[in-house]
Coordinates of C-alpha atoms and ligand atoms in Angstrom, one line a residue:
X1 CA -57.1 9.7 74.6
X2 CA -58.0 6.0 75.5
X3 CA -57.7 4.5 79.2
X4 CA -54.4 3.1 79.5
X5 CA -54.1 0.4 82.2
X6 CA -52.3 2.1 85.5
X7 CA -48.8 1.4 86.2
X8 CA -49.2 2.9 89.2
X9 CA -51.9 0.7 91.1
X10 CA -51.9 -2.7 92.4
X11 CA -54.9 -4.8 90.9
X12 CA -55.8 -4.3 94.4
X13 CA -56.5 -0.6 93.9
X14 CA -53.5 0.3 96.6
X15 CA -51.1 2.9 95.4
X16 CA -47.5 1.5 94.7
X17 CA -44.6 3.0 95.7
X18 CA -41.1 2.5 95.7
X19 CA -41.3 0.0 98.6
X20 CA -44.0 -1.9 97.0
X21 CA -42.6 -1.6 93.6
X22 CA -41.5 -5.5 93.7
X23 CA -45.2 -6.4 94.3
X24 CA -46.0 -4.5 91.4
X25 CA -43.5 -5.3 88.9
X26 CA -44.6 -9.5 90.2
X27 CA -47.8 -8.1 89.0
X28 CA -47.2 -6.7 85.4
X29 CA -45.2 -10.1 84.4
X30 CA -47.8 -12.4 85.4
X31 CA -50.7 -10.3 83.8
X32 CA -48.1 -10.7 80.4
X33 CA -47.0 -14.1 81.1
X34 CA -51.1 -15.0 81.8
X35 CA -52.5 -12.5 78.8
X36 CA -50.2 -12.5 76.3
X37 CA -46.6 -14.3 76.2
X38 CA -47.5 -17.1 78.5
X39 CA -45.4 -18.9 81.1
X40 CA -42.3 -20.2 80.7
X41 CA -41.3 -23.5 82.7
X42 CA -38.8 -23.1 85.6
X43 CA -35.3 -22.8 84.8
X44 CA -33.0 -26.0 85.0
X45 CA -30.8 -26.7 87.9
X46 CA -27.7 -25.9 85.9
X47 CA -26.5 -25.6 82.3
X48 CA -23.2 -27.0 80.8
X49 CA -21.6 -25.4 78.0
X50 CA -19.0 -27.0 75.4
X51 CA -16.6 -26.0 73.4
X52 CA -16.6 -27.1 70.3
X53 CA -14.3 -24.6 68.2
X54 CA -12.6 -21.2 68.5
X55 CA -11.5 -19.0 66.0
X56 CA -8.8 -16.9 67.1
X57 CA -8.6 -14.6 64.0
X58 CA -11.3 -11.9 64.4
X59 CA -11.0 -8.7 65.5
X60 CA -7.5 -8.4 63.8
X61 CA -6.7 -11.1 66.4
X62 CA -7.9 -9.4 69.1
X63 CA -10.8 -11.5 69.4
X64 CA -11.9 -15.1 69.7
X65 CA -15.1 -16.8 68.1
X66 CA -15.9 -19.9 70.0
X67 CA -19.2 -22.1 69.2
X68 CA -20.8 -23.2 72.0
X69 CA -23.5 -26.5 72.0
X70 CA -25.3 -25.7 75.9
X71 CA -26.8 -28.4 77.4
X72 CA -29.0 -29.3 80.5
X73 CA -31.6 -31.3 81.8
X74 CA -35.5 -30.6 81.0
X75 CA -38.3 -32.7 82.0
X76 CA -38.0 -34.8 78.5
X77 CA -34.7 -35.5 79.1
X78 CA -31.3 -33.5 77.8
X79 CA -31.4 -30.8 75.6
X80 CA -29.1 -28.9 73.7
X81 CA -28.5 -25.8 71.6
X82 CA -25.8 -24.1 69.8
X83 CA -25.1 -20.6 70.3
X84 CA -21.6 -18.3 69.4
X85 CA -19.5 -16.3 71.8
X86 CA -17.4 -13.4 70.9
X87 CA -14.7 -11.6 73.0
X88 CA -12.0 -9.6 72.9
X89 CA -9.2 -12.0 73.9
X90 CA -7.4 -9.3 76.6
X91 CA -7.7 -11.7 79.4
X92 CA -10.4 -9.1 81.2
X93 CA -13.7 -9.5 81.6
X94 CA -16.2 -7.6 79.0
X95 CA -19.7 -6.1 79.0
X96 CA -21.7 -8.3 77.1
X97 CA -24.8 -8.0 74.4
X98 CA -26.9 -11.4 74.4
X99 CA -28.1 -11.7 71.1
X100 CA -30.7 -12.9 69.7
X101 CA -31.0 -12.9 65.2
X102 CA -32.4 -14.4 62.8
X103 CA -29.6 -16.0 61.0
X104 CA -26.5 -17.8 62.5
X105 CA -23.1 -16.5 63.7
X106 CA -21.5 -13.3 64.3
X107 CA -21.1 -12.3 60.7
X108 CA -24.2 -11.5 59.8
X109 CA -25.7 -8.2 58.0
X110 CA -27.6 -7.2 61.4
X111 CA -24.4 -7.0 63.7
X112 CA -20.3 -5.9 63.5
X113 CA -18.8 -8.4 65.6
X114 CA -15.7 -6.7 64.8
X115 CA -16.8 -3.3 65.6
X116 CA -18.3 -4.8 69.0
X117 CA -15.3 -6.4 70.1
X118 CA -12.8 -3.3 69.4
X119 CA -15.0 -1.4 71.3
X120 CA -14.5 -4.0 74.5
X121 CA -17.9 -5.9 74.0
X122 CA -18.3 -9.2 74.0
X123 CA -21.2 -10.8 72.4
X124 CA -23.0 -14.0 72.6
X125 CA -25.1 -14.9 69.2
X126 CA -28.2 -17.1 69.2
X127 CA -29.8 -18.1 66.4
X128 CA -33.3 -18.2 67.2
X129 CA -34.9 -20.9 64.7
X130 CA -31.8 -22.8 67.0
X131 CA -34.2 -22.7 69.4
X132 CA -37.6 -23.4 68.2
X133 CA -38.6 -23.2 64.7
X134 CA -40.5 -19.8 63.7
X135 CA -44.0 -21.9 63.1
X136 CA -46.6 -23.2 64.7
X137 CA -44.9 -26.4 65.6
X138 CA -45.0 -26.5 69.2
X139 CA -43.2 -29.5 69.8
X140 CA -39.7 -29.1 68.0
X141 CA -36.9 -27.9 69.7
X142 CA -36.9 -26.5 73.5
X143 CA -40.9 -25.9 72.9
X144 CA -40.9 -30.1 73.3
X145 CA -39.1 -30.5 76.2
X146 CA -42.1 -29.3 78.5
X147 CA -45.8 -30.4 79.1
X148 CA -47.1 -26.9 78.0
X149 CA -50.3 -26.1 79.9
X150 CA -53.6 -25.7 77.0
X151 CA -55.5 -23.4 79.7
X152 CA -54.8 -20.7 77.1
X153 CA -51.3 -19.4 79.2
X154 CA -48.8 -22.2 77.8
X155 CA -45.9 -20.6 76.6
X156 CA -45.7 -19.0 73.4
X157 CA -42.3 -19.0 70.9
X158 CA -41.0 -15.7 72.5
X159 CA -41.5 -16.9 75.7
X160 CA -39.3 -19.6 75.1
X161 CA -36.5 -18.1 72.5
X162 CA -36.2 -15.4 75.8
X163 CA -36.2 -19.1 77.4
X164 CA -33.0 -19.9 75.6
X165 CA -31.5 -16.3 76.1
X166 CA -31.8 -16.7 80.2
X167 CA -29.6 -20.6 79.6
X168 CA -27.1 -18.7 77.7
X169 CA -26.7 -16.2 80.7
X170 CA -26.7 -19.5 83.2
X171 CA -23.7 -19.9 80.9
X172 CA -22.1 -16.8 80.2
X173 CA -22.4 -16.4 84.3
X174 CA -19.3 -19.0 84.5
X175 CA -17.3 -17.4 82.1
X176 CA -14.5 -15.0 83.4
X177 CA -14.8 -12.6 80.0
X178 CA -17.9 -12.2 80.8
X179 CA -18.7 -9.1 83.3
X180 CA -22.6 -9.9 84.9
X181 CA -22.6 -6.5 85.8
X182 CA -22.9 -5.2 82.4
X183 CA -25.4 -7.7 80.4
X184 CA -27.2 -6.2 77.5
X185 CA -29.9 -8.2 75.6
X186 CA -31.0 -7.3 72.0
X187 CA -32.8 -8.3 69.2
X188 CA -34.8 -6.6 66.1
X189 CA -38.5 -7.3 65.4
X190 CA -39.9 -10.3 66.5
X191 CA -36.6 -11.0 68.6
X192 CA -37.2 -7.0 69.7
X193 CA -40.6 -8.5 71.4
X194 CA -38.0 -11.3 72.6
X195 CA -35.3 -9.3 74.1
X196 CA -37.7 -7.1 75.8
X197 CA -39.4 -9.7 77.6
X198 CA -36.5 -11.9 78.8
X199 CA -35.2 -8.3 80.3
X200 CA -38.5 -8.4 81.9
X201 CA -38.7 -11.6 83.5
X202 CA -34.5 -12.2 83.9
X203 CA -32.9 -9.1 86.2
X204 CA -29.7 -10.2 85.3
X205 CA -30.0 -7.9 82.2
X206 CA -29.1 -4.4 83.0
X207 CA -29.9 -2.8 79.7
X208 CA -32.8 -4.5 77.3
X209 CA -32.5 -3.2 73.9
X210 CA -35.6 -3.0 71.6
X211 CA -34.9 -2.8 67.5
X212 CA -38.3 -2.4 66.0
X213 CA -39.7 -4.6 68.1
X214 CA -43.2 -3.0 67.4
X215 CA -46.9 -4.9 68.2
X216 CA -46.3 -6.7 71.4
X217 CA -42.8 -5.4 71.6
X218 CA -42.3 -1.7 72.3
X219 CA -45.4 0.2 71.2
X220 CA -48.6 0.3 72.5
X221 CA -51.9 -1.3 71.9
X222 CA -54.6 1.5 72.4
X223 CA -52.2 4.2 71.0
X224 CA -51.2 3.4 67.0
X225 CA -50.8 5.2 63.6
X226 CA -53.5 3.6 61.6
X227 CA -51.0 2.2 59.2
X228 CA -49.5 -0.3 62.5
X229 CA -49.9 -4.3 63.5
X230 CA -52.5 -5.0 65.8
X231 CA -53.3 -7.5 67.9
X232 CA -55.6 -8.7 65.5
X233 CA -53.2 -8.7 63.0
X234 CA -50.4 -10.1 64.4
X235 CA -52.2 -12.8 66.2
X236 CA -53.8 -13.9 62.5
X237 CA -50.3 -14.3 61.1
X238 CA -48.2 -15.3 64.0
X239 CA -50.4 -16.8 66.7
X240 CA -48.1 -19.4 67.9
X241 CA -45.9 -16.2 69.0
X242 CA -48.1 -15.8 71.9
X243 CA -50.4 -17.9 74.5
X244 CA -54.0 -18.4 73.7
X245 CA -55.2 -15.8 75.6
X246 CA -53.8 -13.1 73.4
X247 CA -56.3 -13.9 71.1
X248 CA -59.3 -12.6 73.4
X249 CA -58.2 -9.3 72.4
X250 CA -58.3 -8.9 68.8
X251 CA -60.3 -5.5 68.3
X252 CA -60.9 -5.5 72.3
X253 CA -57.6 -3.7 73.1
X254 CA -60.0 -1.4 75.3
X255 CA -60.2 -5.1 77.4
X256 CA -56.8 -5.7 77.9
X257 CA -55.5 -5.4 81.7
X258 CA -52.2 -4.1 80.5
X259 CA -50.5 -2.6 77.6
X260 CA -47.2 -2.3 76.2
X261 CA -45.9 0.0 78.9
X262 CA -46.2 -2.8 81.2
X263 CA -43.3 -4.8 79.0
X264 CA -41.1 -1.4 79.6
X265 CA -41.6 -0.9 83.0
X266 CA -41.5 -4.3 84.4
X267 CA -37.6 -3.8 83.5
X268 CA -37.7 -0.8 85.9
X269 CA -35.2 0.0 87.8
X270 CA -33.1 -1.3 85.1
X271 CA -32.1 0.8 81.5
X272 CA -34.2 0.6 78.3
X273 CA -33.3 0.9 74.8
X274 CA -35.6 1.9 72.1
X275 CA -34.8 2.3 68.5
X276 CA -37.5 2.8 65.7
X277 CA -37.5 3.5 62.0
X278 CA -38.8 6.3 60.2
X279 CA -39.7 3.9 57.2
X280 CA -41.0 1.2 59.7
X281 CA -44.6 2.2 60.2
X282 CA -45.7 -1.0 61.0
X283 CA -43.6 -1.5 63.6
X284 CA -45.2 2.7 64.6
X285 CA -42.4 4.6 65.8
X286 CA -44.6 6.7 67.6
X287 CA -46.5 4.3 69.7
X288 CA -43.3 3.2 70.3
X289 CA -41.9 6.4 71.5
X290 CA -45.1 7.6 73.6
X291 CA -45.2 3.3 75.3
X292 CA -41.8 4.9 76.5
X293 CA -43.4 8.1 78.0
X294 CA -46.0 5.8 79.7
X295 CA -43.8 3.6 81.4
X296 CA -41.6 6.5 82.6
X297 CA -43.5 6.6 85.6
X298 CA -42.1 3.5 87.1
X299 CA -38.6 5.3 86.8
X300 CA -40.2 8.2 88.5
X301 CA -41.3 6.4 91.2
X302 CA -38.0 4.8 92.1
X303 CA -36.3 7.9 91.8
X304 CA -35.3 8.0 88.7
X305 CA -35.5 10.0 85.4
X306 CA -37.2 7.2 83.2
X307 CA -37.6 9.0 79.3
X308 CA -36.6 12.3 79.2
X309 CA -37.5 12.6 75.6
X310 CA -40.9 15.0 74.4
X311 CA -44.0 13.0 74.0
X312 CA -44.6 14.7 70.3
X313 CA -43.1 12.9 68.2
X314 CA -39.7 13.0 68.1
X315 CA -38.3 13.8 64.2
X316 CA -36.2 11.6 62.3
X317 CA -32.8 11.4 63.4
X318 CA -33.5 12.6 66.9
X319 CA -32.2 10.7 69.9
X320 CA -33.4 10.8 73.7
X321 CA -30.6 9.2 76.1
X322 CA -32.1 8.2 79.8
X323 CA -32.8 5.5 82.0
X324 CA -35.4 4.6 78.9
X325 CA -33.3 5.9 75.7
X326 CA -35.0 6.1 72.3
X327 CA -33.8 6.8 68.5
X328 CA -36.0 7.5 65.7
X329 CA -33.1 6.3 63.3
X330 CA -33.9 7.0 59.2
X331 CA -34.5 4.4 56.9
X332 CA -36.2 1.3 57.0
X333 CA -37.0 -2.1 59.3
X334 CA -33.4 -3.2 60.0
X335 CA -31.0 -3.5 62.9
X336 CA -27.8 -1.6 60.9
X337 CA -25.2 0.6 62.2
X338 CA -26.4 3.2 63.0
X339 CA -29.2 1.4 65.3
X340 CA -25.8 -0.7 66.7
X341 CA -24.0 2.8 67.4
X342 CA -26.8 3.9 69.5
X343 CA -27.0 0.9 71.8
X344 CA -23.4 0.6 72.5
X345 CA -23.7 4.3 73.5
X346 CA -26.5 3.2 75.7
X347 CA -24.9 0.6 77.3
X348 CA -21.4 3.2 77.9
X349 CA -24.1 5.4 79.8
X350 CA -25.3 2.5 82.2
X351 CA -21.9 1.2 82.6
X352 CA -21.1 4.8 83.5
X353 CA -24.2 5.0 85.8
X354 CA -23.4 1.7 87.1
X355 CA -19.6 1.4 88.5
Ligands
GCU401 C1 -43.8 -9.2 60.8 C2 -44.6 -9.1 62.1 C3 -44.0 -8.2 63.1 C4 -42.6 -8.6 63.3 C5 -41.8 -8.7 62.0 C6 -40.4 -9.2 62.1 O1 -43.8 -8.0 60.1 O2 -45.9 -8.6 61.7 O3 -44.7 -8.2 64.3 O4 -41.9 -7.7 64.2 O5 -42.5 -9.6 61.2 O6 -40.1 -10.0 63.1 O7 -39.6 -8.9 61.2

């Protein structure tokens, strides 16, 4: 097996520990804000959230659908987004999934706002293109509103659609239906890579779900199934994802201080969700699974159980449910259902957990 960067060490060479383990986890975003994502630019004073219309006739009228522009004040002046919230409209407050898809609103073929909100979930629905556009424009949208440093660590798109995802829980923060305990981000595929690493970076997120996230999202770098992305692959077609520096490492992963692990266990003491898809081999469920078993020991070390899945690989349908829970779900790359059911039952278990 390849070296895999130490989860365990400071770049100091000093063991961590569970004292220590802030140091540490300081450590693994900056070597991922510095190699790979690149930094995002401090968060604003405040944000301000309006209004703009509610549907009350969701959820058999047991929820409301309000759209939300959010504003507040960036070095460039104001800027502003739209994003939807989603409730159940029982006057209490509700665990909430931060979304983050591809297309706009709650009705949408990757997520049941219906479902979410009978279950007591609340939901709040970005649309990332909302954001920033999905090229290598790097001025349009929030990406404009900053002077991005061209040392090779200015931020890349994720870094700033998880950007947008922290503002919306600025905002959601104010809201009484919202309960902060209980925050769950989520996103499939290149918003997979984006959920992860605003659960990294923004501890307000208790539970950081991962739908085929894939290269630079769940699965590792040194470990992959010959038919998965690679850095070199996924820097060629998507470069403005990603800072500069993530280029240095096209067929050098042996080079890179970190690997995907890092992403995982940078959310540590916090709860993980993984789900892959048999059919999805470019996303590679299994370095995707084993990323999991490699960031474990962060869990360990804080006294927790971390994966408690096998490491061979799991077959398809099988489900592992810990502090990092993973699904190899059947089918192809898609956030359906069946991924959805997993993930709410992920987020009952930390709710549980968590009183
Ligand atoms: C491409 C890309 C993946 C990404 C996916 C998606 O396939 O190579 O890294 O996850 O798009 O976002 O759907």
């Amino acid at each position: 097996m390849r070296f895999i960067p130490d989860l365990l060490h400071m770049q100091d060479g000093t063991a961590v520990t569970a004292e220590n383990w802030t140091l540490r986890r300081a450590e693994l975003i900056d070597v991922l804000r510095r190699e790979e994502y690149g930094y995002a630019p401090p968060a604003p004073d405040g944000v301000r959230g309006e209004v703009t219309a509610v549907d009350r006739k969701c959820a058999c009228g047991k929820g409301a659908i309000e759209d939300i522009t959010l504003r507040f004040d960036t070095p460039k002046g104001e800027y502003a987004f739209p994003f939807q919230y989603a409730y159940p409209t029982d006057g209490k407050a509700h665990p909430t999934f931060l979304f983050i898809n591809f297309r706009k609103g709650v009705y949408d073929k990757y997520v049941d706002v219906d479902s979410l909100i009978e279950q007591g979930f609340a939901v709040a629905d970005v649309c990332y293109k909302d954001v920033s556009s999905d090229d290598g424009d790097l001025t349009n949208g929030i990406c404009g509103m900053f002077d991005r440093p061209d040392d090779g660590t200015g931020y890349g798109k994720i870094t700033m659609w998880a950007y947008a995802m922290s503002r919306i829980l600025d905002y959601l923060a104010q809201r009484p239906q919202t309960d902060m305990r209980y925050i769950a981000s989520v996103g499939h595929s290149r918003l997979g890579k984006t959920s992860l690493w605003c659960a990294a970076q923004d501890e307000r997120i208790g539970l950081a779900v991962s739908n085929d996230s894939g290269c630079a999202g769940a699965a590792y770098e040194r470990i992959k199934r010959p038919e998965g992305e690679t850095v070199k692959a996924i820097t060629k077609n998507f470069p403005y994802w990603f800072c500069e520096n993530y280029k240095k490492y096209v067929d050098r992963a042996e080079d890179m201080p970190f690997d995907q692990h890092f992403l995982l266990a940078a959310i540590a003491p916090r709860r993980v969700a993984v789900g892959s898809a048999s059919e999805d081999l470019w996303a590679d469920p299994y370095g995707e699974q084993l990323s999991c078993v490699g960031a474990s020991a962060a869990w360990h070390l804080l006294g927790k159980k971390g994966f408690v899945g096998r490491s061979e690989p799991m077959t398809v349908g099988e489900q592992s449910m810990g502090d990092i829970s993973y699904q190899l779900r059947d089918g192809i790359h898609y956030l359906g259902r069946p991924d959805w059911r997993f993930y709410c039952e992920c987020f009952r278990e930390f709710i549980k957990e968590n009183p």
